[in-house]
mmCIF file of C-alpha atoms and ligand atoms in Angstrom:
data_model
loop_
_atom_site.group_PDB
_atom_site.id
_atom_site.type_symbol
_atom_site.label_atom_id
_atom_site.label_comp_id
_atom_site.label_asym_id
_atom_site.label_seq_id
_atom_site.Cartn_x
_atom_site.Cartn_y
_atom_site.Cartn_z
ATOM 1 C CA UNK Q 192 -39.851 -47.404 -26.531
ATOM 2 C CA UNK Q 193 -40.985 -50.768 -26.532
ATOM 3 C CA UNK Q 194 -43.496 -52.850 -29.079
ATOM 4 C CA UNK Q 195 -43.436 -54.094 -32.656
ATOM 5 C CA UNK Q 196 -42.378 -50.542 -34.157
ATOM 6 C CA UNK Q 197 -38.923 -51.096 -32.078
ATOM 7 C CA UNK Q 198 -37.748 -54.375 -34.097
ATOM 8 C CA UNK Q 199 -37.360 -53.085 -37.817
ATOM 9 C CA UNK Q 200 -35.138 -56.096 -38.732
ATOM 10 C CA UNK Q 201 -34.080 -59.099 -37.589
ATOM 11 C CA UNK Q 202 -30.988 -57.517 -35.783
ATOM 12 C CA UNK Q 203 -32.102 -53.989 -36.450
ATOM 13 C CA UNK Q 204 -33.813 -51.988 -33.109
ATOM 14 C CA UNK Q 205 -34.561 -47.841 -33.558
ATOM 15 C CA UNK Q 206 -32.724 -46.575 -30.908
ATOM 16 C CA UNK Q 207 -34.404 -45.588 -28.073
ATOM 17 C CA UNK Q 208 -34.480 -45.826 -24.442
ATOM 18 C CA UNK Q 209 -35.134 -49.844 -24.080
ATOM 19 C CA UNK Q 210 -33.016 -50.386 -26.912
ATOM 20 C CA UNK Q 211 -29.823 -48.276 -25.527
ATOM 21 C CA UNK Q 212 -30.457 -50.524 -22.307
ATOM 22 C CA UNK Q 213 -30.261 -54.611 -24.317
ATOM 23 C CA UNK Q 214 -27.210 -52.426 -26.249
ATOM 24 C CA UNK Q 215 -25.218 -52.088 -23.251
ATOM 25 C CA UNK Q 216 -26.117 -55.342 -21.732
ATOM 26 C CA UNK Q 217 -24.657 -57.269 -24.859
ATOM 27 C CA UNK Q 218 -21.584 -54.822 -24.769
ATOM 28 C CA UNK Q 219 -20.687 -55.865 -20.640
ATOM 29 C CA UNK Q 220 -21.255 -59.575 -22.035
ATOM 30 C CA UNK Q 221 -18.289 -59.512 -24.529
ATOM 31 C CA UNK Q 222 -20.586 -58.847 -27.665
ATOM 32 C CA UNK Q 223 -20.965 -56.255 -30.689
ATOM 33 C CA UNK Q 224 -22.948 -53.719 -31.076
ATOM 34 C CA UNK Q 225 -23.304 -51.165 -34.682
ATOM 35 C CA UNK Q 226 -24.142 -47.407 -33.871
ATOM 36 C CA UNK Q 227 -24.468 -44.663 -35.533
ATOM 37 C CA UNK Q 228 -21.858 -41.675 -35.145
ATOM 38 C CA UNK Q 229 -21.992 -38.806 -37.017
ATOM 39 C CA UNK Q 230 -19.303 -39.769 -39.817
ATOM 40 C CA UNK Q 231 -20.305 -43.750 -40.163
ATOM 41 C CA UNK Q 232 -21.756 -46.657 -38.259
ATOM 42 C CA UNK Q 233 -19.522 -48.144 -36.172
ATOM 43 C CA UNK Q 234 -19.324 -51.914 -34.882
ATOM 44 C CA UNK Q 235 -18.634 -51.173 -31.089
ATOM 45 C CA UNK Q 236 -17.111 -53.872 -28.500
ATOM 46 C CA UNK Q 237 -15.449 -53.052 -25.127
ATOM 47 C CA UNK Q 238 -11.986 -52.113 -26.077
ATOM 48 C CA UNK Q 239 -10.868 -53.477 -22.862
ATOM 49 C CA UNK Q 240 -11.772 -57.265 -23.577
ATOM 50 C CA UNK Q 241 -9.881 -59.197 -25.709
ATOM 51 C CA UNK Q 242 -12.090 -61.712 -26.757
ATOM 52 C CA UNK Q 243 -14.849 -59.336 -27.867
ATOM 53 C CA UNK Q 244 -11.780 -57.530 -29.832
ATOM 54 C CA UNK Q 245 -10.752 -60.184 -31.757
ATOM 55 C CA UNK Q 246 -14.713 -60.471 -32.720
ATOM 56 C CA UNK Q 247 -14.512 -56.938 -34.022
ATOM 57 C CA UNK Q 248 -11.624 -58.373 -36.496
ATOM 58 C CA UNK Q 249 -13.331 -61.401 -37.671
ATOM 59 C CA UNK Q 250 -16.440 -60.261 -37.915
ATOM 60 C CA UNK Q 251 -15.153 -57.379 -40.429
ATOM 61 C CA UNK Q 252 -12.648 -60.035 -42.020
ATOM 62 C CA UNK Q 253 -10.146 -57.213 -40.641
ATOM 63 C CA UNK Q 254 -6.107 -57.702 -41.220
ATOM 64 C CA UNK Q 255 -4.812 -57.889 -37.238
ATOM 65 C CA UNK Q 256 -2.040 -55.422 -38.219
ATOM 66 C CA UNK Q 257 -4.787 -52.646 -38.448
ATOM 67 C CA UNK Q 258 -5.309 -50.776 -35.578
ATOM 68 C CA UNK Q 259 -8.937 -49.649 -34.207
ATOM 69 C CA UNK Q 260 -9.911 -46.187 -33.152
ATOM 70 C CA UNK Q 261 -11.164 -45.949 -29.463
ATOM 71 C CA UNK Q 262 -14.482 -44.026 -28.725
ATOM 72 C CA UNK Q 263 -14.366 -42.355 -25.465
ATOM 73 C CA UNK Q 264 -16.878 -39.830 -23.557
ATOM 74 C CA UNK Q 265 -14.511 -36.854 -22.910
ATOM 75 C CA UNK Q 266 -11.127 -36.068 -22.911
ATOM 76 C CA UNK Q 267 -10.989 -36.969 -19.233
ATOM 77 C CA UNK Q 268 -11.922 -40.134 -19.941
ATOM 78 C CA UNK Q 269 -9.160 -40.411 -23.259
ATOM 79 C CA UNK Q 270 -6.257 -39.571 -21.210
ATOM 80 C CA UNK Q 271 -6.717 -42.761 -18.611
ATOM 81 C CA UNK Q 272 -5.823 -44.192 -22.100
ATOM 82 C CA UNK Q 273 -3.540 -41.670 -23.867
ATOM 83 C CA UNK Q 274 -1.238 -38.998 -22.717
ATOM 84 C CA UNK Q 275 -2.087 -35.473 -24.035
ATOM 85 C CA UNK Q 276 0.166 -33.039 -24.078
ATOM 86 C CA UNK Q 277 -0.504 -29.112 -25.013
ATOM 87 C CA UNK Q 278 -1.490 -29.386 -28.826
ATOM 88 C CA UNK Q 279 -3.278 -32.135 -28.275
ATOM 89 C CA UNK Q 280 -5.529 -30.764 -25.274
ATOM 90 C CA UNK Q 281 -5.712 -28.105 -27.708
ATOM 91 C CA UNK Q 282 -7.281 -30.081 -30.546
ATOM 92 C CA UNK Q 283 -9.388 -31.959 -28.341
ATOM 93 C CA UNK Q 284 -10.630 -28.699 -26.454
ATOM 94 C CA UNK Q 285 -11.197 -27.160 -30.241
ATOM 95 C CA UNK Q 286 -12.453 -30.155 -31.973
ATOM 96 C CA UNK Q 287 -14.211 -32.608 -30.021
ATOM 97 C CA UNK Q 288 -16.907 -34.023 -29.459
ATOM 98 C CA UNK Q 289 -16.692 -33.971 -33.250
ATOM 99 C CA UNK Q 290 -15.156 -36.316 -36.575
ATOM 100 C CA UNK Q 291 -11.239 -35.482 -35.582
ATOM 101 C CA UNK Q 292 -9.115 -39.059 -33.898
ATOM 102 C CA UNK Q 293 -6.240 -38.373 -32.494
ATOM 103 C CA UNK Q 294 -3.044 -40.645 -32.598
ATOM 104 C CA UNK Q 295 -1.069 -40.026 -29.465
ATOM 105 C CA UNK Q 296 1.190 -42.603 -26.949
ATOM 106 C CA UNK Q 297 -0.181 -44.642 -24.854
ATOM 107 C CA UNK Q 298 -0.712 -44.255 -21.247
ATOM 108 C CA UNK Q 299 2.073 -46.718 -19.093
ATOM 109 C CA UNK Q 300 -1.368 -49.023 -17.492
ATOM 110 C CA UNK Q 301 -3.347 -48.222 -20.489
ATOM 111 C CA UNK Q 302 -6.660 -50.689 -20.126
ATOM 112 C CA UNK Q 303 -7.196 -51.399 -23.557
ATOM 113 C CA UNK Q 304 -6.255 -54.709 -25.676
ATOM 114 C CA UNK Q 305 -3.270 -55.598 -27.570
ATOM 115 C CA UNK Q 306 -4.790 -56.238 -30.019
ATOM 116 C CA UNK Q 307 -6.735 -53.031 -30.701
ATOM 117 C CA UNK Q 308 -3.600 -50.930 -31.099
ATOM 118 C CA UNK Q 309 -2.669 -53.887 -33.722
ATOM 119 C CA UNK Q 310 0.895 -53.893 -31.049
ATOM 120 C CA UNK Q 311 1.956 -50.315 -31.487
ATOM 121 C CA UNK Q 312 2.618 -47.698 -28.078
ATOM 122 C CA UNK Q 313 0.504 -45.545 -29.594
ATOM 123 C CA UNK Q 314 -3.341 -45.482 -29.428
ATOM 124 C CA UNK Q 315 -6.335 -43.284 -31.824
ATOM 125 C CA UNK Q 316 -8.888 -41.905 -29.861
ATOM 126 C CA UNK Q 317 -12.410 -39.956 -30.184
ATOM 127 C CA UNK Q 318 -14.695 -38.301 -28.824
ATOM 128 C CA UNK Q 319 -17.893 -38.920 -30.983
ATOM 129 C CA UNK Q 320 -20.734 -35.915 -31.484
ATOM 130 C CA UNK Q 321 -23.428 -38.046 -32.353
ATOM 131 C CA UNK Q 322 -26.326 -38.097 -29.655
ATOM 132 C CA UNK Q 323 -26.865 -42.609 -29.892
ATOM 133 C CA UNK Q 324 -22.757 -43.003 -29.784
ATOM 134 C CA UNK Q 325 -22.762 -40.600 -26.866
ATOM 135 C CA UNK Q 326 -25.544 -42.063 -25.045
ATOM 136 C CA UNK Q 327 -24.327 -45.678 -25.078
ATOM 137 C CA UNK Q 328 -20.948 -44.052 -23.678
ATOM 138 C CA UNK Q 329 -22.134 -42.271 -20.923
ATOM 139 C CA UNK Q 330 -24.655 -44.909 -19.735
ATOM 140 C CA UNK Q 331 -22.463 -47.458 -20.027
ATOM 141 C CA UNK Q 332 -19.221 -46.071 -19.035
ATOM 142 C CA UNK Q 333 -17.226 -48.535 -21.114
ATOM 143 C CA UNK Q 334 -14.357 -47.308 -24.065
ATOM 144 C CA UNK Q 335 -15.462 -48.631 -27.351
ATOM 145 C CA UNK Q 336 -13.267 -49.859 -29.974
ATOM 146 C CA UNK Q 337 -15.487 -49.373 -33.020
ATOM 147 C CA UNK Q 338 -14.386 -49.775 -36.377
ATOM 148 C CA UNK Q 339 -16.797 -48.875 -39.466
ATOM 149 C CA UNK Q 340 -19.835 -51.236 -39.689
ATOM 150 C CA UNK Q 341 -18.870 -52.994 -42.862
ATOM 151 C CA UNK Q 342 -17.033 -56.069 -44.119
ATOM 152 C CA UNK Q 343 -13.411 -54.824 -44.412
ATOM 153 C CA UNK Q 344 -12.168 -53.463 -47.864
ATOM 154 C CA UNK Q 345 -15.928 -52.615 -48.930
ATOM 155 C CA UNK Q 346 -17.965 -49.424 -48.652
ATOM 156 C CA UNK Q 347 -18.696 -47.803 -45.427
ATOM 157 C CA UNK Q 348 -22.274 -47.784 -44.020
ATOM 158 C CA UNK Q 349 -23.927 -44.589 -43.973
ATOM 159 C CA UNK Q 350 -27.394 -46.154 -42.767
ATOM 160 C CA UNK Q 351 -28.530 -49.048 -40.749
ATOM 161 C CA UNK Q 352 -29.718 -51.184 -44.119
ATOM 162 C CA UNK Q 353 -25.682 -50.696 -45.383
ATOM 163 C CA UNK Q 354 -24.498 -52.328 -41.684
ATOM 164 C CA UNK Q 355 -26.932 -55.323 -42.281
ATOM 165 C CA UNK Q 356 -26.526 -55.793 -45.871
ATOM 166 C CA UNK Q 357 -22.639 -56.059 -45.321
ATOM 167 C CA UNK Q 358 -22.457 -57.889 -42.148
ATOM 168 C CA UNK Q 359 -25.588 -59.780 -42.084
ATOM 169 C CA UNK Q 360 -25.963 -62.182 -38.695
ATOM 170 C CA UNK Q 361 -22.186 -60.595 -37.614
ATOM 171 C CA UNK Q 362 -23.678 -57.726 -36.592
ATOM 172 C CA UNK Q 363 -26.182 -59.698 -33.766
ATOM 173 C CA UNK Q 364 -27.652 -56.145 -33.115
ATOM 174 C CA UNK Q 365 -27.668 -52.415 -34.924
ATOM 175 C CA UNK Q 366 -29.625 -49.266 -33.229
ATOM 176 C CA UNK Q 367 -30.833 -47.793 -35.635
ATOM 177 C CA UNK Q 368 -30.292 -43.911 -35.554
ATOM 178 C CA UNK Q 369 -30.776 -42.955 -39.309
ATOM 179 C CA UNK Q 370 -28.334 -41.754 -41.902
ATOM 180 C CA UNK Q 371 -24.796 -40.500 -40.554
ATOM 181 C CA UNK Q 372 -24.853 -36.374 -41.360
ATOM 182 C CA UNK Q 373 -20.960 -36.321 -41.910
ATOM 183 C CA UNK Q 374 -20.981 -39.635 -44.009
ATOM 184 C CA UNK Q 375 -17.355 -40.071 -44.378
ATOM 185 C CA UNK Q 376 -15.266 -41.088 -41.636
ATOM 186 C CA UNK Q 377 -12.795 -38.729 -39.115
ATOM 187 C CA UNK Q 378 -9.798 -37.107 -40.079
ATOM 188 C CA UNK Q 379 -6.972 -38.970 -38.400
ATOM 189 C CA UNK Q 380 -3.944 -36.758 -36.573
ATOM 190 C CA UNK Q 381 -0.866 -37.951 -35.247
ATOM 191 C CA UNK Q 382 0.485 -35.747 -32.680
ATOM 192 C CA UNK Q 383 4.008 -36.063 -32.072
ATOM 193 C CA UNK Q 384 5.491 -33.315 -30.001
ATOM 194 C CA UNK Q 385 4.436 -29.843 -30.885
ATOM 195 C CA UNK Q 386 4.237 -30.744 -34.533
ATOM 196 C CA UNK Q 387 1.368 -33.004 -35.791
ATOM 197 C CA UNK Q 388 0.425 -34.713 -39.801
ATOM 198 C CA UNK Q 389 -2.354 -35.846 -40.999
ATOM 199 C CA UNK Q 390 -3.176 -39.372 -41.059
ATOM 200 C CA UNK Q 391 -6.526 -39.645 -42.763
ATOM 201 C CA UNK Q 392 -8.382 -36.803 -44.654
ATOM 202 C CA UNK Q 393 -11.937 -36.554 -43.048
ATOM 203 C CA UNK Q 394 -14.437 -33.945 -41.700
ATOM 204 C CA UNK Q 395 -12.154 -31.599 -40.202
ATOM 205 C CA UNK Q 396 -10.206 -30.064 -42.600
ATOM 206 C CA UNK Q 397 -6.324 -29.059 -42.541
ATOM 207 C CA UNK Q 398 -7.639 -24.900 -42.639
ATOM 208 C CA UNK Q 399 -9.570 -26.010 -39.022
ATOM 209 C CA UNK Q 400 -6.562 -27.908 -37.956
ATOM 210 C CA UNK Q 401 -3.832 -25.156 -38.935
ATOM 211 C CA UNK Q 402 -6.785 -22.558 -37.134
ATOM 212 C CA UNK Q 403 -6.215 -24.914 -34.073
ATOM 213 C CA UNK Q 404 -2.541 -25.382 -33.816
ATOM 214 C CA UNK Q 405 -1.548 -22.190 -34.967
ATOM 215 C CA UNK Q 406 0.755 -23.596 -37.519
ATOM 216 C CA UNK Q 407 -0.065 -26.272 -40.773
ATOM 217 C CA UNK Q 408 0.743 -30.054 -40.906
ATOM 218 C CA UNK Q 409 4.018 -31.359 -41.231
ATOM 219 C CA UNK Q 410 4.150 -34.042 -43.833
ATOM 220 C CA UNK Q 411 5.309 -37.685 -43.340
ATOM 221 C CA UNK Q 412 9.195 -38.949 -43.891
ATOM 222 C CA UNK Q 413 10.387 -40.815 -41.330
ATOM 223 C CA UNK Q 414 10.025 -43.457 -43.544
ATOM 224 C CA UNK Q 415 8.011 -45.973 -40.915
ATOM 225 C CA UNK Q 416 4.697 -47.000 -41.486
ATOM 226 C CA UNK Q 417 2.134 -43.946 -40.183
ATOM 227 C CA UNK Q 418 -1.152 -45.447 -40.003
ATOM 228 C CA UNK Q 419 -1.479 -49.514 -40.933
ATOM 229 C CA UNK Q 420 -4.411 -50.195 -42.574
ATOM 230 C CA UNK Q 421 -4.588 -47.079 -44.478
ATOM 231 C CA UNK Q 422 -4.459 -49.529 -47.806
ATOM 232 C CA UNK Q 423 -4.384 -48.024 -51.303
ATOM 233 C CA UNK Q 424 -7.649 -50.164 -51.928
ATOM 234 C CA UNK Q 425 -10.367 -49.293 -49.625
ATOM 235 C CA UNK Q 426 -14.244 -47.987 -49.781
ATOM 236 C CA UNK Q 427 -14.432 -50.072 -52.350
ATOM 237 C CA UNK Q 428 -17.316 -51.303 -54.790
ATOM 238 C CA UNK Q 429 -17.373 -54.832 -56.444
ATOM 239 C CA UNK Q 430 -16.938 -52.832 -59.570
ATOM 240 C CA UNK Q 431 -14.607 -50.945 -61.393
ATOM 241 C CA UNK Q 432 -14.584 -46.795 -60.725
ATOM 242 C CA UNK Q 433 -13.833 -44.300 -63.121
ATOM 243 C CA UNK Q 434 -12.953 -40.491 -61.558
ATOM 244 C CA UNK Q 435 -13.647 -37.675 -63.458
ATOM 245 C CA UNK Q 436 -16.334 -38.247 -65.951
ATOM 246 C CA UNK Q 437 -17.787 -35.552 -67.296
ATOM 247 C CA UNK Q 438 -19.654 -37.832 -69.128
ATOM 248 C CA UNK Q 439 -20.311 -41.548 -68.418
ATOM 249 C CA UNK Q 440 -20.374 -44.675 -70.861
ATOM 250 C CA UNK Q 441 -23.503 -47.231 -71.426
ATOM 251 C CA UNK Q 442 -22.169 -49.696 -69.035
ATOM 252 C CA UNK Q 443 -21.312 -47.006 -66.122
ATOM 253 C CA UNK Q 444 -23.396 -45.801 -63.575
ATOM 254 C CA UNK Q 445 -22.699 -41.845 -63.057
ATOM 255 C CA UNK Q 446 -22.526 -40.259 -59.805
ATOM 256 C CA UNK Q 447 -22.828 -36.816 -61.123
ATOM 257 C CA UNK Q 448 -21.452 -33.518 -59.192
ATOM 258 C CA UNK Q 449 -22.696 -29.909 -59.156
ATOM 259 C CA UNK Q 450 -23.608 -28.924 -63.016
ATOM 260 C CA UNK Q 451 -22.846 -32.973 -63.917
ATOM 261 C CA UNK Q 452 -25.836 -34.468 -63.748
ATOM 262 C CA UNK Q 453 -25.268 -38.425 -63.282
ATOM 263 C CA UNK Q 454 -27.761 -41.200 -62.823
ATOM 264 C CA UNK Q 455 -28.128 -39.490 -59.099
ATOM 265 C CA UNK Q 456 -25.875 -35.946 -58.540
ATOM 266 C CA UNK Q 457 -23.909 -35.908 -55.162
ATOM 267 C CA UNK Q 458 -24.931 -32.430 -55.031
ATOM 268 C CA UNK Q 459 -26.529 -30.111 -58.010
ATOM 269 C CA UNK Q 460 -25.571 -26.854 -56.218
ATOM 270 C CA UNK Q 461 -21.769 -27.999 -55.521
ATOM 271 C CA UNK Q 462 -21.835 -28.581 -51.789
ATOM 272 C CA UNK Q 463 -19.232 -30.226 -50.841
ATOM 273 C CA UNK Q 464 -20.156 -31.066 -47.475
ATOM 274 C CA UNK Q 465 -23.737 -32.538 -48.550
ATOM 275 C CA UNK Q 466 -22.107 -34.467 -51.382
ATOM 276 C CA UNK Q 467 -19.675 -36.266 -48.257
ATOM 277 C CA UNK Q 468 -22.996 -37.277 -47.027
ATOM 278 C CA UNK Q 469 -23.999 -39.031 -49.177
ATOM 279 C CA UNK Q 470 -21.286 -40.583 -51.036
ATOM 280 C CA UNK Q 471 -21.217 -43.708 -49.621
ATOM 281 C CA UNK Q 472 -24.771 -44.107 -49.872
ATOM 282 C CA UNK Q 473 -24.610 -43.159 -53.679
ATOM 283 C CA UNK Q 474 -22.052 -46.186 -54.235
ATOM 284 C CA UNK Q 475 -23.931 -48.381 -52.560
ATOM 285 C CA UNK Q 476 -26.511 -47.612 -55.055
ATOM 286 C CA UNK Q 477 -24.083 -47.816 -57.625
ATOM 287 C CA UNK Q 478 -22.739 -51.193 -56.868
ATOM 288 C CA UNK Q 479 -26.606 -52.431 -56.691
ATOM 289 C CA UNK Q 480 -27.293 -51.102 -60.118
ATOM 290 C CA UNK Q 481 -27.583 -52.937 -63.163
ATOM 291 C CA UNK Q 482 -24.804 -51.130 -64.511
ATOM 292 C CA UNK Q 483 -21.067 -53.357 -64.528
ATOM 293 C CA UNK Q 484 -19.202 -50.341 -64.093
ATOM 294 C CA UNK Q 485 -19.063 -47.109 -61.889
ATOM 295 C CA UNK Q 486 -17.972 -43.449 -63.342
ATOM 296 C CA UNK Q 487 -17.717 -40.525 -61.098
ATOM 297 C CA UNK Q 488 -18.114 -37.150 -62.234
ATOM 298 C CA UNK Q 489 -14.605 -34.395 -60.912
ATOM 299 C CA UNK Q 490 -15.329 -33.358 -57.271
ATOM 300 C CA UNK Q 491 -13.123 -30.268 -56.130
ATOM 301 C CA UNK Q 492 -10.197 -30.752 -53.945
ATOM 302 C CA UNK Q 493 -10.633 -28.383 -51.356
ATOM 303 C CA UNK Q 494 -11.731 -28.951 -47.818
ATOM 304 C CA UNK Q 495 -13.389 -31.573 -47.555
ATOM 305 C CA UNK Q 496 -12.974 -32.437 -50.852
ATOM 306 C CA UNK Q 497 -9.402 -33.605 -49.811
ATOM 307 C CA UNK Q 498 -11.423 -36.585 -47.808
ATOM 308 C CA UNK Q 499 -13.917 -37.043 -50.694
ATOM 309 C CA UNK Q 500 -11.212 -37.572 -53.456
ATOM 310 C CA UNK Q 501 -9.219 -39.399 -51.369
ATOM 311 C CA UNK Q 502 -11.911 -41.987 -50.721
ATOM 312 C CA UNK Q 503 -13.084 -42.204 -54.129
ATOM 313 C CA UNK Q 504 -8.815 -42.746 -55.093
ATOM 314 C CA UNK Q 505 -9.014 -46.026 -52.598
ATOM 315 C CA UNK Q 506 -12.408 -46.758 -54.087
ATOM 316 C CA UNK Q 507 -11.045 -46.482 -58.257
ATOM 317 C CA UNK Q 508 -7.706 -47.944 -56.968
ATOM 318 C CA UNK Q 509 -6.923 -52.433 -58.689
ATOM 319 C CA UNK Q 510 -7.945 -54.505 -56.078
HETATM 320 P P1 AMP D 1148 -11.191 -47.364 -39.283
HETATM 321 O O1 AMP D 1148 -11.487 -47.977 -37.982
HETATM 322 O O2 AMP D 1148 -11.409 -48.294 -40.432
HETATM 323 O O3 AMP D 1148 -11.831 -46.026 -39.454
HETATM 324 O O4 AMP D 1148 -9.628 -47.131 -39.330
HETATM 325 C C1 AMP D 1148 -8.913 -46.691 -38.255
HETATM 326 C C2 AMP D 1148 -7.591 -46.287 -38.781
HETATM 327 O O5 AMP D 1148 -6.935 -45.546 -37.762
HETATM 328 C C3 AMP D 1148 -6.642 -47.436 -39.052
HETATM 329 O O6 AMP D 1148 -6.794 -47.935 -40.357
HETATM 330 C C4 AMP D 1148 -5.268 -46.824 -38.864
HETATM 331 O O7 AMP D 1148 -4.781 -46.346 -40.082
HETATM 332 C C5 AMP D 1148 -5.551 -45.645 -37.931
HETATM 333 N N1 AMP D 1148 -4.966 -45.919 -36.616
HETATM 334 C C6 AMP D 1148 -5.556 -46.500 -35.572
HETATM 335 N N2 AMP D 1148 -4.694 -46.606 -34.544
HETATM 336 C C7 AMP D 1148 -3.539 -46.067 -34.950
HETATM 337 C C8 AMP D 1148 -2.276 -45.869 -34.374
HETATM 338 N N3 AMP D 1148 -2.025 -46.239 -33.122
HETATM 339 N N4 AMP D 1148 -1.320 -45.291 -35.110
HETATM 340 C C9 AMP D 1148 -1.562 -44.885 -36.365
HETATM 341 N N5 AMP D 1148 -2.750 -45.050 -36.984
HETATM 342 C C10 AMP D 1148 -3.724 -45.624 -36.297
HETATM 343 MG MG1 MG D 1149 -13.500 -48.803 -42.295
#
């Protein structure tokens, strides 16, 4: 592609060919690049150079003590950087390409920077579904740290407008590959031995996990820190959140669910997978409303409902 239709923004290129091509170029020079994946946009740097790295976390405003997820091709290509062992070559023969990171150690001459592990042995790695993120890795052969798109602590960016809205002139270039179908971001596993827990609630539920392994989650209790950076406050609107509203006050904006209407409904027929979709999107329009204050109408707890709730907990929780 090439021409006026190409340059939507001032930082903000529809992905095609020509575009992948200037991507890549600014990723072997050090720089950052948002993409689109198929849970959220991403703000992608080589994860083996330091300096771009420590871009990542100051573009974002990102705490150093939390850890980015790598983004590789294939699970060849993920165990140059992590060591696999049976259940997790099973998950990643299951699961990926797809919204599932895995948490496993790192290899001994592992490539990546210090500073994306955040100075733990252990490094999260994916293998992303999404045609744009899987196009940039083949062509360019590089293993991209790439955090979500946004500045850190606020909502994450389910379209290319979110990514420039929250990082502006940080993000010097965004490919533009329309909204993100998942919309929420990947469940996170730790696998430690034959047993494994869940990190982060996401796309791939614990019922496709448990399918996987063969056996469920074990739960945390070692009593160390599982995954930094998983703060109570997170996803998070300038404004206050209410959860389960059936009903919504003067000065709240309603994000209505199923037979709750709302100022916009998540999803009138109850689908919980459409209604990840577009959640961030519908706080985004919530925080941009008139409205001082955000109410959100109950949203089922089951598959991915686990991710949904838990996002909307870290997006109602005090800042
Ligand atoms: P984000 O990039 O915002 O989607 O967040 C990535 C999350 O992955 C971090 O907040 C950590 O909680 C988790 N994570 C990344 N690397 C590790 C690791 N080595 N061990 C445990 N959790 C990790
Ligand atoms: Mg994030």
């Amino acid at each position: 592609m090439s021409g006026s239709n190409d340059h939507i923004g001032a930082a903000t290129r529809r992905y095609g060919k020509a575009t992948i091509g200037e991507a890549i170029k600014r990723l072997r020079a050090g720089g950052l690049v948002a993409v689109p994946t198929e849970t959220v946009y991403g703000l992608a740097a080589d994860s083996t150079d330091a300096a771009a790295v420590a871009e990542i976390y100051r573009a974002k405003g990102r705490p150093d003590f939390n850890p980015l997820i790598v983004h590789v091709p294939d699970l060849q290509a993920a165990k140059r950087l992590g060591q696999f062992n049976a259940l997790a070559v099973r998950f990643a023969t299951a699961l990926w390409p797809g919204p599932l990171t895995m948490v496993v150690p790192k290899t001994e001459d592992c490539p990546v920077a210090a500073a994306v592990t955040a100075g733990l042995d252990t490094i999260a790695l994916r293998v992303p579904a999404h045609p744009v993120m899987r196009e940039l890795l083949e062509t360019s052969d590089l293993c991209l740290a790439a955090p979500s798109a946004n500045r850190s602590g606020g909502i994450s960016p389910t379209t290319a407008d979110h990514v420039s809205r929250s990082l502006g002139t940080a993000a010097p270039l965004i490919l533009d590959g329309g909204p993100c179908e998942q919309g929420i971001e990947s469940t996170i596993v730790a696998v430690d031995g034959s047993d494994y827990r869940i990190l982060r609630p996401g796309p791939v539920t614990p019922d496709q996990l448990e399918a996987t392994a063969g056996k469920p989650a074990i739960t945390a209790g070692s009593g160390k820190i599982e995954a930094p950076g998983q703060l109570a406050s997170h996803y998070a609107p300038a404004k206050p959140v209410r959860l389960d509203a059936q009903t919504a006050g003067i000065d709240e904006y309603h994000i209505g669910f199923g037979p709750v209407a709302g100022d916009m409904n998540l999803s009138p027929g109850a689908d919980l997978a459409e209604a990840a979709s577009l959640l961030f999107a519908a706080l985004h329009k919530a925080e941009a409303s008139a409205k001082p204050d955000i109410a959100v109408a109950p949203i089922p707890c089951t598959g991915i409902g686990l991710a949904l709730n838990d996002r909307l907990r870290r997006a109602a929780s005090p800042k």
